[in-house]
mmCIF file of C-alpha atoms in Angstrom:
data_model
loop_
_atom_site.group_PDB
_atom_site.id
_atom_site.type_symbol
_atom_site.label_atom_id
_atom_site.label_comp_id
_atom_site.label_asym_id
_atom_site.label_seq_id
_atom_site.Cartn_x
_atom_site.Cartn_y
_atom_site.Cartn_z
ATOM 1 C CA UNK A 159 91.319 84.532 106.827
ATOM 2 C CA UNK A 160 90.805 88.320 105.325
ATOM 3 C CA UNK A 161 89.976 89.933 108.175
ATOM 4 C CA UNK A 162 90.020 93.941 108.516
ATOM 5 C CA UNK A 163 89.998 96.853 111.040
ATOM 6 C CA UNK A 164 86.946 99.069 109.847
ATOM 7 C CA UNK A 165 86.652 102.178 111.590
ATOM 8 C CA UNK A 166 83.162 101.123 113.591
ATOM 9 C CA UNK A 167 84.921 98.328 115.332
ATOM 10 C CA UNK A 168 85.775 98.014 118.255
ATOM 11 C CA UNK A 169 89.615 97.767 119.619
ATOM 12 C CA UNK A 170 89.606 93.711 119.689
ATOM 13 C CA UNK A 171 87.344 93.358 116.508
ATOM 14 C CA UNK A 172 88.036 93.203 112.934
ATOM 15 C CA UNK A 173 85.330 92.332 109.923
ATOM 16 C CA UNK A 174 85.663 89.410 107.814
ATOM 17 C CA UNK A 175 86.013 90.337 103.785
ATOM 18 C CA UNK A 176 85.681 88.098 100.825
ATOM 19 C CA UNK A 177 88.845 86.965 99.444
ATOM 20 C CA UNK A 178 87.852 87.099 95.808
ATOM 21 C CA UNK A 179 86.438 90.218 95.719
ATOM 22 C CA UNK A 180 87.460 92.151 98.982
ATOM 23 C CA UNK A 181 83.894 92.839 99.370
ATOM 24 C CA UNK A 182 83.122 93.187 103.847
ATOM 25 C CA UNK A 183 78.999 91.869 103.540
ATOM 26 C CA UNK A 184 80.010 88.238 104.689
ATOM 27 C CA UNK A 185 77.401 85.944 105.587
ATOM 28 C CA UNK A 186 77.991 82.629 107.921
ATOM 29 C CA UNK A 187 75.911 80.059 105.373
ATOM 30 C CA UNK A 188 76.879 76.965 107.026
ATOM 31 C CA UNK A 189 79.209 74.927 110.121
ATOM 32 C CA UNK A 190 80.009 71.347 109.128
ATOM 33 C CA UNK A 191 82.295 69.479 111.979
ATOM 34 C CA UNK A 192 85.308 67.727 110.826
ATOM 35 C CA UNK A 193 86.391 64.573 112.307
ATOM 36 C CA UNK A 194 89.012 62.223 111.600
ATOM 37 C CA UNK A 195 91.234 60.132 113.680
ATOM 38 C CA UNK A 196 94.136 62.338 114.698
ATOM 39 C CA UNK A 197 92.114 65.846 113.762
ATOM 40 C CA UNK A 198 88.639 67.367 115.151
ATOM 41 C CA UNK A 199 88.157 70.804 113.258
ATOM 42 C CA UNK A 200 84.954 72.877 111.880
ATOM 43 C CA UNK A 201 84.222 74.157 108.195
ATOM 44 C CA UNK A 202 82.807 77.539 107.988
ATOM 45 C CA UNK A 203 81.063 78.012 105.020
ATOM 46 C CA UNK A 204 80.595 81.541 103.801
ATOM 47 C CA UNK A 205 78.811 83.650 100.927
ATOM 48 C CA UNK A 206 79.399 87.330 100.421
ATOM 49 C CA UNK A 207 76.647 89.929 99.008
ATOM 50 C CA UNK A 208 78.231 90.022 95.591
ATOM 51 C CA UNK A 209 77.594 85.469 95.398
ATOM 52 C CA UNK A 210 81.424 84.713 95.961
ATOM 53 C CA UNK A 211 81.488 81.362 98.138
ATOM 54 C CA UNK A 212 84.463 80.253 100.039
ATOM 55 C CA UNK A 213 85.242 78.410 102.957
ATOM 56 C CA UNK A 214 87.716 78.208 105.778
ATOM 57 C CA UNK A 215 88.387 74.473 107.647
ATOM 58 C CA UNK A 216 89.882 75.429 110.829
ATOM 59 C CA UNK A 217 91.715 72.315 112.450
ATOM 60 C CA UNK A 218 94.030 71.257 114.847
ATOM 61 C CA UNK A 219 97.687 70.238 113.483
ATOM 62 C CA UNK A 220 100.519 68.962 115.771
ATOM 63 C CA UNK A 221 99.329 71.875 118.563
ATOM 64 C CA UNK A 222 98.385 74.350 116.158
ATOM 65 C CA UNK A 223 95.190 75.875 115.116
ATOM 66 C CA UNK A 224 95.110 76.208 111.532
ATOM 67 C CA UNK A 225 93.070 77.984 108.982
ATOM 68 C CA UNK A 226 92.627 76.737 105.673
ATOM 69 C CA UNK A 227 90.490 79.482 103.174
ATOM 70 C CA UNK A 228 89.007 77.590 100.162
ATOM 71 C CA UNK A 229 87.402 79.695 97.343
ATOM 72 C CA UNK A 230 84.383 77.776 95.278
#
């Protein structure tokens, strides 16, 4: 994920930016949970203020969290 220190934030935060356009107004649209028979994970969905959508699946995998960004 494209995430950022901005100078407002505090020393364990960081801001969220589109990845098509860089832009930092991200807005949390929609969570979908993901379910299958060896995974459990969450989609994120995501618009920022200039109407870029994208999407990040975050899922287990073999111990790991992974995140998966899809532009759309």
């Amino acid at each position: 994920m494209n995430f950022r220190k901005t100078q407002w934030c505090d020393e364990n935060q960081t801001i969220l930016h589109c990845p098509v356009c860089q832009f930092e107004y991200v807005h949390l649209m929609k969570i979908t949970p993901v379910q299958s028979e060896d995974r459990l994970g969450v989609v994120l969905e995501f618009e920022c203020e200039e109407g870029h959508q994208f999407s990040s699946l975050l899922h287990n995998h073999k111990g790991y969290m992974v995140s998966e960004i899809t532009n759309e």
